[in-house]
């Protein structure tokens, strides 16, 4: 609207001027324009105008048991959220506020650890979480329309692991699976040239993987640390939505194709190895290598409107870091000096991408990535120096 003489609005049924062109002039007082605490009652309302009210109550409890070899816990919580909506555009005074819609939720989780002997232990954890939907999922289509298909989001997590400890070697392995489903998404779409709103239900992510980490003391002066994560994060299943126009008239259906699509914005395979050398009680240094692979672009799931759509994979990368520390004794006090060089070889890499344009024939690319994308390079070579004084 900036620069226009006015606008014609059809959304507010309580506006006495009908569909006449409306104009509003604002001053240039910057402090007033950017004041987030000012009263907005007299400000111009465009396209929609409503208030949302949410109230919450809950209880929580936990039980634990442990002895020398076994520890067990169970934790649970229950909550109630109430939702109410007040509509100022599509409803006339006296009929603008809905009744409260109360939705229950909660979680329960438990776990156990068993020490097989002085060196080995096994553990298992499991939990489920029923999360109330967000406000936009309760009242849909920008009105006081209560969603007839309300569902709580459901998260189920399972993990199990093994640990080993000895005088010079420690090792852990962990396997996990997490499912997060029945998420809600609203998006504006066009059906046969008519604008409408699609309400998608049942969006699911499934994360599975295995993790390793360990420390091996080669000698009193040399130690090696390492970790490895192997993950598989995918969306589970395509999602179909009914589409309605602003009058809540059914227009048709819309599909987003997500089955098997990789989840973006987190490297699904990572590894790190760190060599620590301690020549004396006063001096030590370390050099490490980190690798990130199977990193996919971040994207809007509502853009996946074709079965051929897929997440763009970014190039894997390696980072080498170096650090050294020295301990000084000054007048009976201890001073620790530390210096670090990160990304020693100044490798250029993409840490993430906010867009998802695949490279096709004839497209301009850099490091194999379509240059239309909005990518975020990682830090180049950096360094820092610090000291700690203890007294």
PDB file of C-alpha atoms in Angstrom, residues 18 28 37 42 52 79 86 97 124-125 134 141 168 193 201 238 245 255 276 298 303-304 311 321 328 364 366:
ATOM      1  CA  UNK A  18     -19.189  -0.301   1.992  1.00  0.00           C
ATOM      2  CA  UNK A  28       6.765  10.400   9.748  1.00  0.00           C
ATOM      3  CA  UNK A  37       3.969  -0.862  22.948  1.00  0.00           C
ATOM      4  CA  UNK A  42      -7.010   3.256  16.259  1.00  0.00           C
ATOM      5  CA  UNK A  52      -7.085 -14.796  20.043  1.00  0.00           C
ATOM      6  CA  UNK A  79      -2.589 -30.258  30.286  1.00  0.00           C
ATOM      7  CA  UNK A  86     -12.990 -12.799  18.588  1.00  0.00           C
ATOM      8  CA  UNK A  97     -16.684 -14.025  20.156  1.00  0.00           C
ATOM      9  CA  UNK A 124      16.376 -47.646  26.906  1.00  0.00           C
ATOM     10  CA  UNK A 125      14.023 -44.661  26.822  1.00  0.00           C
ATOM     11  CA  UNK A 134      -1.725 -24.196  17.392  1.00  0.00           C
ATOM     12  CA  UNK A 141     -10.129 -19.983   7.113  1.00  0.00           C
ATOM     13  CA  UNK A 168      41.893 -45.920  28.708  1.00  0.00           C
ATOM     14  CA  UNK A 193      -8.186 -19.637 -11.123  1.00  0.00           C
ATOM     15  CA  UNK A 201      -3.504 -32.200   8.117  1.00  0.00           C
ATOM     16  CA  UNK A 238       1.813 -37.189   0.827  1.00  0.00           C
ATOM     17  CA  UNK A 245     -12.646 -19.646  -0.524  1.00  0.00           C
ATOM     18  CA  UNK A 255      -1.815 -32.150  -2.644  1.00  0.00           C
ATOM     19  CA  UNK A 276      44.794 -34.094  21.968  1.00  0.00           C
ATOM     20  CA  UNK A 298      15.544 -25.693   3.986  1.00  0.00           C
ATOM     21  CA  UNK A 303       5.893 -25.722  -2.427  1.00  0.00           C
ATOM     22  CA  UNK A 304       6.125 -29.467  -3.133  1.00  0.00           C
ATOM     23  CA  UNK A 311      15.001 -31.600  -1.482  1.00  0.00           C
ATOM     24  CA  UNK A 321      40.529 -26.707  13.748  1.00  0.00           C
ATOM     25  CA  UNK A 328      51.161 -20.060  33.977  1.00  0.00           C
ATOM     26  CA  UNK A 364      24.564 -21.348 -13.591  1.00  0.00           C
ATOM     27  CA  UNK A 366      28.716 -22.730  -7.984  1.00  0.00           C
TER      28      UNK A 366
END
